[in-house]
Each structure stands twice: as structure tokens, then as C-alpha cells.
XYZ file of C-alpha atoms in Angstrom:
511
model
C -14.186 -8.287 -6.731
C -15.128 -5.410 -8.696
C -13.908 -4.622 -12.162
C -11.199 -1.648 -11.912
C -11.542 1.254 -14.507
C -10.831 0.816 -18.471
C -6.807 0.964 -19.194
C -6.431 4.264 -20.449
C -5.474 4.609 -24.849
C -2.056 5.971 -23.894
C -0.794 2.273 -22.668
C -0.288 -0.567 -23.942
C -1.088 -3.960 -22.375
C 2.328 -5.605 -21.426
C 3.000 -9.171 -23.078
C 5.687 -10.345 -20.582
C 5.094 -9.630 -16.357
C 8.094 -10.183 -15.240
C 9.719 -7.618 -17.853
C 11.105 -4.556 -15.796
C 9.304 -1.704 -16.138
C 10.256 2.355 -15.376
C 9.056 5.638 -15.327
C 10.809 8.855 -15.520
C 8.096 11.440 -13.854
C 8.961 15.198 -15.297
C 6.446 17.117 -12.317
C 6.409 20.844 -11.530
C 9.022 20.356 -8.068
C 10.933 17.476 -8.984
C 11.286 14.613 -11.245
C 11.658 10.860 -10.120
C 12.482 8.083 -11.765
C 11.147 4.305 -10.576
C 12.212 0.867 -11.906
C 9.473 -2.217 -11.420
C 10.777 -5.596 -10.810
C 7.764 -6.187 -12.920
C 4.759 -5.519 -14.536
C 2.770 -7.861 -11.719
C -0.504 -7.460 -10.036
C 1.469 -5.732 -7.104
C 5.335 -4.715 -8.581
C 7.991 -3.728 -6.210
C 9.897 -0.984 -7.094
C 13.294 -2.250 -8.043
C 14.956 1.312 -7.896
C 13.171 4.799 -6.449
C 15.348 8.690 -7.001
C 13.828 11.770 -6.265
C 15.601 14.894 -7.919
C 14.014 18.526 -6.820
C 14.227 20.703 -10.025
C 11.729 22.971 -9.540
C 10.721 23.325 -13.237
C 7.494 24.919 -12.402
C 8.941 27.161 -9.505
C 8.586 30.775 -11.320
C 5.991 29.207 -14.327
C 3.385 31.713 -13.032
C 5.360 34.664 -13.432
C 7.650 34.203 -16.349
C 5.345 31.510 -18.405
C 8.485 29.789 -18.977
C 9.982 26.546 -16.983
C 12.743 27.845 -14.657
C 16.406 27.945 -16.755
C 18.732 26.313 -13.508
C 15.625 23.808 -13.250
C 16.173 23.014 -16.882
C 19.233 22.575 -16.601
C 19.259 20.161 -13.708
C 16.317 18.276 -15.195
C 18.498 17.843 -18.192
C 21.614 16.121 -16.056
C 19.592 13.425 -14.154
C 16.738 12.787 -16.948
C 20.364 11.920 -18.813
C 21.705 10.322 -15.852
C 18.287 8.216 -15.314
C 18.973 6.853 -19.068
C 22.223 5.743 -18.696
C 20.173 4.164 -15.268
C 17.777 2.557 -17.583
C 20.295 1.119 -19.853
C 22.232 -0.471 -17.265
C 18.976 -1.930 -15.273
C 18.114 -3.680 -18.934
C 14.815 -1.789 -18.366
C 13.779 -2.340 -21.871
C 10.163 -1.379 -21.449
C 9.651 2.316 -20.136
C 7.888 5.503 -20.229
C 8.806 9.431 -19.831
C 5.810 11.631 -18.414
C 5.432 15.170 -18.203
C 2.786 16.939 -15.909
C 1.605 20.341 -15.266
C 4.371 22.844 -15.612
C 5.950 21.250 -19.090
C 2.061 21.282 -20.434
C 1.903 25.006 -19.648
C 4.916 26.402 -20.395
C 5.592 28.090 -23.095
C 8.585 26.712 -23.669
C 7.859 23.194 -23.147
C 8.041 21.680 -26.542
C 11.709 23.051 -26.416
C 12.435 21.402 -22.951
C 11.051 18.005 -24.448
C 13.114 18.274 -28.050
C 16.194 18.738 -25.386
C 15.251 15.947 -23.991
C 15.215 13.733 -26.781
C 17.741 15.274 -28.173
C 20.276 15.154 -25.684
C 19.038 12.285 -23.507
C 17.983 10.347 -26.818
C 14.322 9.615 -24.542
C 10.864 10.885 -25.847
C 8.779 12.387 -23.264
C 4.907 12.357 -23.410
C 3.310 15.433 -22.002
C 0.087 14.449 -19.858
C -3.209 16.483 -20.499
C -4.978 17.479 -17.303
C -7.500 14.706 -17.362
C -5.154 11.655 -18.371
C -2.860 12.587 -15.268
C -5.660 12.579 -13.188
C -7.095 9.258 -14.614
C -3.658 8.105 -14.192
C -3.772 8.793 -10.607
C -6.724 7.228 -9.745
C -5.499 4.216 -11.143
C -2.715 4.386 -8.912
C -5.041 4.282 -6.368
C -7.562 1.882 -7.704
C -4.413 -0.531 -8.028
C -3.858 -0.532 -3.964
C -7.002 0.053 -2.936
C -9.609 -2.144 -5.541
C -12.809 -0.984 -5.443
C -12.479 2.787 -3.941
C -15.338 4.980 -3.988
C -15.038 8.523 -3.258
C -12.713 11.126 -4.270
C -9.205 11.060 -5.677
C -6.841 13.768 -5.212
C -3.295 14.428 -6.429
C -1.506 17.206 -5.780
C 1.482 18.051 -7.570
C 3.812 21.115 -7.173
C 1.679 22.691 -10.273
C -1.688 21.466 -10.040
C -4.425 19.463 -8.495
C -6.036 16.344 -10.006
C -9.519 15.755 -8.510
C -11.571 12.270 -9.382
C -14.888 11.330 -8.575
C -15.056 7.192 -7.897
C -18.039 5.679 -8.313
C -17.086 1.786 -7.005
C -13.468 1.274 -8.377
C -15.123 3.350 -11.618
C -13.359 7.162 -13.276
C -16.508 9.239 -13.699
C -15.828 13.243 -13.426
C -12.595 14.416 -13.195
C -10.636 17.900 -13.147
C -7.475 20.151 -13.181
C -7.086 23.067 -11.090
C -3.990 25.039 -10.622
C -3.667 25.196 -7.390
C -0.363 23.099 -6.779
C 2.015 24.777 -3.654
C 4.151 26.471 -6.762
C 1.279 27.915 -8.348
C -0.409 28.708 -5.616
C 2.715 30.672 -4.104
C 3.417 32.727 -6.953
C -0.708 33.667 -7.557
C -1.132 34.574 -4.394
C 2.298 36.786 -3.211
C 2.153 34.028 -0.623
C -0.385 35.855 1.279
C -2.644 33.112 3.313
C -5.850 35.444 3.026
C -5.244 35.470 -0.926
C -4.554 32.146 -1.317
C -7.370 30.689 0.733
C -9.893 33.237 -1.799
C -8.167 31.647 -4.718
C -8.825 27.804 -3.801
C -12.305 28.965 -2.575
C -13.153 30.559 -6.042
C -11.299 26.879 -7.935
C -13.109 23.945 -5.876
C -16.409 26.274 -6.672
C -16.473 25.286 -9.771
C -16.715 21.846 -9.526
C -20.546 21.571 -7.944
C -19.885 17.698 -8.551
C -17.189 17.555 -5.058
C -20.805 17.457 -2.545
C -20.916 14.227 -3.794
C -17.577 13.583 -1.886
C -19.726 14.383 1.578
C -19.618 11.884 4.124
C -17.367 9.245 1.664
C -13.527 9.297 1.024
C -11.562 11.831 0.167
C -7.530 10.050 -1.432
C -5.033 11.611 -1.030
C -1.694 11.235 -3.046
C 1.095 12.999 -3.672
C 4.120 14.200 -0.952
C 2.971 16.970 0.205
C 0.278 15.372 1.304
C 1.957 12.433 2.441
C 4.501 15.648 4.890
C 1.039 16.053 6.419
C 0.168 12.851 7.237
C 3.752 12.262 8.506
C 3.034 15.704 10.605
C -0.205 13.402 12.446
C 1.871 10.872 12.964
C 4.516 12.841 14.564
C 1.704 14.861 16.754
C -0.422 11.928 17.619
C 2.921 9.301 18.334
C 1.055 6.683 15.943
C 3.261 3.801 16.145
C 3.295 2.686 12.959
C 5.472 4.733 10.347
C 3.616 3.823 7.382
C 1.608 5.690 4.740
C -0.069 4.179 3.126
C -4.241 3.472 3.840
C -3.247 6.281 7.050
C -6.633 6.848 7.123
C -8.264 9.667 9.459
C -11.115 11.656 10.124
C -12.292 15.129 8.429
C -12.038 16.537 11.723
C -8.864 15.271 12.986
C -7.412 16.149 9.806
C -8.778 19.566 10.205
C -6.856 20.265 13.180
C -3.780 19.111 11.719
C -4.104 21.061 8.339
C -4.971 24.475 9.906
C -1.724 24.614 12.441
C 0.263 23.894 9.622
C -1.325 26.179 7.069
C -0.434 29.159 9.778
C 3.243 27.790 10.144
C 6.558 29.146 9.037
C 9.304 27.245 7.945
C 11.249 27.520 10.979
C 8.103 26.726 13.285
C 7.565 23.117 11.058
C 10.837 22.151 10.338
C 11.962 18.514 12.334
C 8.399 16.722 11.135
C 9.714 13.306 11.098
C 9.685 12.269 6.774
C 9.380 15.674 5.763
C 12.780 17.064 3.479
C 13.690 20.160 4.352
C 13.424 21.469 0.886
C 9.317 20.547 0.950
C 9.005 22.764 4.206
C 8.394 25.757 1.692
C 5.954 24.281 0.409
C 3.687 22.408 2.843
C 1.338 25.352 4.227
C -0.101 25.886 0.789
C -0.418 22.218 0.673
C -2.004 22.096 4.607
C -4.041 25.524 3.457
C -5.563 23.090 -0.151
C -6.756 19.965 2.301
C -7.653 22.266 4.520
C -10.356 24.012 2.176
C -11.271 20.596 0.797
C -12.347 19.844 3.763
C -14.132 23.047 4.431
C -15.852 22.443 1.263
C -16.546 18.796 0.285
C -16.782 17.425 3.807
C -15.682 14.349 2.920
C -16.071 11.539 6.125
C -12.515 10.791 5.966
C -8.775 10.979 4.418
C -6.664 7.904 3.248
C -3.939 8.550 2.610
C -2.164 6.318 -0.857
C 1.744 6.110 -1.213
C 0.342 5.085 -4.505
C -0.592 7.580 -7.732
C 0.313 8.181 -11.096
C 3.709 6.483 -11.487
C 1.797 3.271 -10.005
C -1.344 3.733 -12.489
C 1.264 3.584 -15.468
C 2.527 0.162 -14.745
C -1.648 -0.898 -13.393
C -2.686 0.363 -16.691
C -0.378 -1.753 -18.538
C -1.677 -4.640 -17.471
C -4.335 -6.811 -19.165
C -8.248 -6.682 -17.503
C -7.061 -10.337 -16.168
C -4.179 -9.012 -14.243
C -6.067 -5.799 -12.712
C -9.591 -7.998 -11.264
C -6.644 -9.676 -9.227
C -6.910 -9.149 -5.776
C -3.785 -7.371 -4.895
C -2.419 -8.472 -1.271
C -3.521 -12.185 -2.723
C -0.968 -11.731 -5.442
C 1.376 -10.043 -3.571
C 1.822 -12.381 -0.828
C 1.849 -14.908 -3.443
C 4.583 -13.364 -5.063
C 7.031 -13.464 -1.620
C 5.381 -17.052 -1.406
C 7.079 -18.230 -4.474
C 10.439 -16.847 -3.983
C 10.438 -17.912 -0.078
C 8.147 -21.239 0.201
C 10.512 -24.766 0.944
C 7.713 -26.475 -1.123
C 5.729 -25.437 -3.518
C 1.389 -25.835 -3.406
C 1.897 -26.268 0.601
C -0.397 -23.339 1.283
C -3.643 -24.416 0.331
C -3.219 -27.256 2.159
C -2.430 -24.612 5.090
C -5.809 -22.965 4.414
C -7.697 -26.229 4.718
C -6.067 -27.143 7.398
C -7.614 -24.174 9.406
C -11.064 -24.042 8.127
C -12.750 -24.905 10.399
C -11.431 -22.462 12.966
C -13.460 -19.996 12.591
C -17.108 -21.144 10.872
C -18.639 -17.850 10.325
C -15.951 -15.502 9.209
C -16.893 -13.416 6.414
C -15.030 -13.240 3.315
C -12.462 -10.282 4.276
C -11.688 -12.383 7.344
C -11.331 -15.490 4.784
C -8.729 -13.433 2.861
C -6.493 -12.806 5.747
C -6.375 -15.520 6.447
C -4.979 -16.643 3.521
C -2.381 -14.383 3.157
C -1.099 -15.928 6.701
C -0.976 -19.305 5.219
C 1.085 -18.286 1.846
C 3.501 -16.257 4.531
C 4.019 -19.201 6.257
C 7.254 -20.286 5.396
C 8.662 -16.247 4.905
C 11.279 -17.084 7.673
C 12.352 -20.448 7.512
C 15.885 -18.787 6.055
C 16.553 -17.117 9.070
C 18.022 -18.306 12.747
C 15.562 -19.896 14.851
C 16.222 -17.466 17.671
C 15.426 -14.735 15.581
C 12.475 -16.043 13.134
C 9.885 -14.800 15.075
C 10.423 -11.212 15.261
C 12.289 -10.932 11.560
C 9.090 -12.966 9.911
C 7.321 -10.483 11.555
C 9.049 -7.184 11.075
C 9.118 -8.479 7.102
C 5.353 -8.345 7.030
C 4.820 -5.515 9.211
C 7.073 -3.321 7.152
C 6.439 -4.892 3.467
C 5.848 -2.246 0.876
C 3.963 -4.759 -1.709
C 1.285 -5.197 0.580
C -2.473 -3.022 -0.251
C -3.955 -3.847 3.510
C -5.096 -0.873 5.493
C -2.787 -0.632 9.041
C -5.011 -2.924 10.950
C -4.998 -5.634 8.290
C -1.004 -5.188 8.235
C -0.925 -5.466 12.125
C -3.473 -8.665 12.449
C -0.528 -10.581 9.432
C 2.562 -9.162 11.127
C 0.946 -10.740 14.419
C -0.515 -14.213 13.008
C 3.071 -14.399 10.972
C 4.825 -14.436 14.626
C 2.475 -16.722 16.379
C 3.624 -18.773 13.123
C 7.056 -18.903 15.227
C 6.663 -18.558 18.701
C 3.936 -18.958 21.518
C 5.907 -16.357 23.359
C 4.286 -13.061 23.873
C 4.943 -9.808 21.676
C 7.567 -7.794 21.900
C 9.445 -4.326 20.894
C 7.356 -2.580 17.572
C 5.163 -5.867 17.204
C 3.599 -5.124 20.800
C 3.377 -1.317 20.615
C 1.360 -1.475 17.211
C -1.044 -4.089 18.386
C -2.648 -1.558 19.991
C -4.149 -0.914 16.899
C -5.891 -4.462 16.827
C -9.587 -5.220 19.425
C -8.847 -7.919 21.822
C -10.901 -10.480 19.700
C -9.394 -9.443 16.344
C -5.236 -10.021 18.228
C -6.816 -13.369 19.650
C -7.664 -14.365 16.057
C -4.265 -13.563 14.283
C -2.717 -15.338 17.801
C -5.146 -18.514 16.902
C -4.306 -18.816 12.737
C -0.542 -18.613 13.072
C -0.572 -20.866 16.450
C -3.208 -23.311 14.268
C -0.551 -22.874 11.238
C 2.319 -23.574 13.600
C 0.951 -27.021 14.362
C 0.295 -27.896 11.017
C 3.504 -27.402 9.587
C 5.746 -29.211 12.679
C 2.759 -31.837 11.675
C 3.786 -32.246 7.990
C 7.001 -30.862 8.414
C 5.972 -28.711 5.216
C 5.598 -31.195 3.087
C 2.481 -31.355 0.674
C 0.287 -34.525 0.704
C 0.655 -35.132 4.344
C -1.285 -32.306 6.693
C -4.598 -33.459 4.846
C -4.976 -37.102 6.213
C -5.704 -34.713 9.142
C -8.112 -32.368 11.023
C -9.096 -30.013 13.817
C -12.310 -28.694 14.295
C -13.441 -27.096 17.590
C -16.609 -28.559 19.184
C -18.763 -25.111 21.103
C -21.038 -28.084 22.415
C -18.125 -29.873 24.106
C -15.926 -27.276 24.933
C -13.479 -29.218 22.963
C -10.368 -28.445 20.144
C -10.316 -32.435 18.075
C -7.807 -33.383 16.391
C -8.402 -36.073 13.977
C -6.887 -38.473 12.190
C -6.583 -42.314 11.948
C -5.071 -45.244 13.758
C -2.270 -45.696 11.405
C -0.790 -42.491 11.116
C -0.984 -41.690 15.585
C 3.271 -42.258 14.912
C 3.113 -38.815 13.683
C 1.895 -36.765 16.640
C 5.334 -36.594 18.892
C 5.550 -34.428 21.713
C 6.350 -31.515 20.030
C 3.121 -31.713 17.944
C 0.831 -32.209 20.785
C 2.549 -29.679 22.509
C 1.886 -27.429 20.180
C -2.055 -28.946 19.471
C -2.669 -28.229 23.270
C -0.956 -24.629 23.172
C -3.895 -23.945 19.863
C -6.289 -25.187 22.011
C -5.290 -23.062 25.279
C -4.937 -20.285 23.121
C -8.894 -21.025 21.808
C -10.131 -21.610 24.802
C -10.603 -24.953 24.190
C -9.524 -28.808 26.005
C -7.101 -30.655 23.393
C -8.799 -34.150 22.327
C -6.863 -36.283 19.876
C -9.860 -38.587 18.014
C -8.340 -41.629 15.976
C -10.365 -42.795 13.459
C -10.400 -46.055 11.984
C -8.698 -46.642 8.484
C -11.875 -47.829 7.527
C -13.725 -44.279 8.415
C -14.744 -41.611 6.685
């Protein structure tokens, strides 16, 4: 695995990975509290609440924070402090970004937060904000290569990544709140402001035919708009990927619409509609000027970057998918230390698999017990849905569907239905078949050994293309383990692989 970027100096390394960690993020348009369950490689948020305060609403014209926004922010930050205490969160960071950084009364606001709420706020520089946003993307997409763009209410942070390492970066005053004030709400004027700002960054040319990683709520709203327009079957923003041309059609359309025309877009709050056309215009000009190959939307940004930065180098360099499913395995497995046996059990099914394919097979083995507590009639549907919608899985949409389909096959040989059948079209036929085979093989293995470690290693599976068969091998003394259900599931697996089932009994002293 590629080495990730270095931990920024403003963050101290965690000493307890199970310690709850909170972030109060005071932005130009909203403030948010996120509490993570622990400082793990793929932490889950226990609590996530956003309040739209509009601190930077009139900053461009007055140079000061919005008075009404200050009152609302103070009230909610005080509430956040009470919640942190009630949740037992001893470690948290309160950070402020563009609006507080640029306002002439930003220092007074920070002092009032500390006086009234007892919370120290760190005002991030533009460079720190950009770096943490990039780390947030890298936490979910290790080795990301291209340019990260984090659009907040007041500013746009751009960071050039080269195979997961931060290179050039910049902060531009192109957040929708600033842009609206500077342009008077006029699209033509706003476009000119954007183009002039982007022209000052010659290194953006390095984005051509590479990926652009989009961060921020306003840009996520664009992804929701495209999903609704194209009837995309999986309503998950993280890792949603669009070609430049496909997104450009949406950004050009949205940038010209009124608030009323945009109302009703799935997943877009009414309070975000006022800013969405300008957010779309910023994206539209980036697509036109920098010409990336495609755009990948990231649900991770500054807050996740802070949590990621708290990890030691060894933890940061772990595979985020295997870490996430490993955490799930630790919570759900009936018997510990069984997943490695399943990985070995399925090793011979695909002799030419790639490293990325083996990684997914490994993940399926770690997810093998995710549904055992559910009623048998609902295990397949519920377990696959849990995987399909899991928040902590750092995979693209095709990989997510693959894992869900394999877990479905781990619990049943029935045909898929409902949402899983709909999203299955994101996979090609060969990939979907591979997922079903892995799920069926895991199901056979779990049936054969009852999930108990130390039993499955006495059996092996091996396909033979020459003989057109799938061999199940065991010692003659273990034949009593091959009951009716086991043989039925072995035959089902062989049928999926379009091979004939072949049982081979070995003598006790056979190698």
C-alpha cells in the first residue's frame, strides 16, 4: 500500500484507538458536531449534527460576521459542549475556517466562544484547511491522484495530490456566500471572478485527464441532482464517479436555475438551494478550465481529515476496507479467527485473480457472519442490505455492490430481488458471477465446519478446467462430515461455476 501524507503538525497522535473523538467545525455557512466512535482507521460517526448559521453571510460587504449567525452559532456550540461532556468525549477539536479567519471580528468571536462555552477554537489557515481536506479524501481513497477541491461557504481549497502525497495547494475566495456578494448574484460577473481566480493557478493544468475529488455539501448536492436526473440506483455519494462531460451538463443546467426550479431535488435541503447555482458554476468553470478526466465525489473532508491525522503512521497505512470489515468481523463473528480459514478455503477458486480481487474476497470472508443474529428467512436480504448501505466501507460503488451480492449468496442460493437486483446492473456479468461464486463457497465452508475454527482446514476445494470438475477433497475419516446439506451446497457451487461436482476421498496418510 502506498504511504499516506504526513500527519500535520497541528494534530497530536492518538494514544488510545478506542477513545471517542469529536470535531466542532465552525464554517462560513454551517457549524457541525461529529463524534467518532474511536480513532480507528475507518471510524464510524456516533453523532453528526449540522446547523446552518450563515456566519459569513454578509462578510464580503461588512467585513464582519453576521450578528444573527453569531447568536445562533454560540447557542449551538454551547449545546455541542454539553453533548460532548454527556457522551464522555474527552478529546475533541474545535476549528474555524474561512469566515472566522477573514472577519475583522473573528478574534472576538473566538474569545466569546471560549468565555461562554469553555471551548478553545483553533482558526485554521487556508493551507491547514486545504491539507486537512486532502487528508479526509486520502482516508477513504488511499493513493488518490489528481486534485482535491473542497468548496465551503466562504472559500474553495484546491490541493494537488500525486499518488497520495500533497503537492501544490491554494485557497480561493470562491465559496458561494463570498461569490454571491462579490458578483451581486449576477451569473456573468460570477463567472468572470471564478475564471480570474483559477487563472492564477497554473498548476491546475496538471489536473487534465486526471481525477478531480469533490468535497463539500454543495457539490454533494450536485451529485444528488445527477443521481435523480439519471435515476441512478444507489443513493450513496461517497465514491460516486462521473465523467467530465456528464457532470458538465448538470452543472451548466443547475447554474442557470432559480431556487424554485431546483426545489425538490432528492437529498438537497431547502436552505442549500440558494447557494447551489453558484456552487454549480464554480464546478462548471473548473471542468472547463482544468479538464479533469472525471470527478469523484467524497463524503470525507476536513473533519475526517482531522480524525485521520490523529492516527499513527502504521494505522494510516492500513487498508481502509479491510480495517472496516475487520471491525465489523470483531463485533459480529460467532467464533474468532475463522475468517483466515475461509480465505484459504476459497483460495483456489480463482487462480488468476488480481490483488484487488483478492482484497474483495478477503472482505467477503470477514463479512461472513454479519447476519447470523437475524431470523433465517431474512438473513440474506438484511445482511446484504447492511453491507450495501454501510457507512464505513471505503470502496467504489461497483465494489460495494460486489460485496453485498457475495454476502447475499453466503446466506441463500435464491435469486436477488428488490434493491439488490436493481443495483446489480452496476456490475458486468462476469463480476456478478464471481461475487455469487465467492458467496456460495463461503456458504458451503460455513456449513461444513459450523463456523468453528480448526475444522475447515481438513477440506479443500479445487477446480479442474481439464476435467471440467470442482473437486471437494477430504480424508476418508472425515466423510461423516459430508451430510446432505453440505453435498447439496457443494453441488450448487459447482453449478454456479459450470463444473461437475467431484468428491475425492484421500487415505489417512495421503498428503
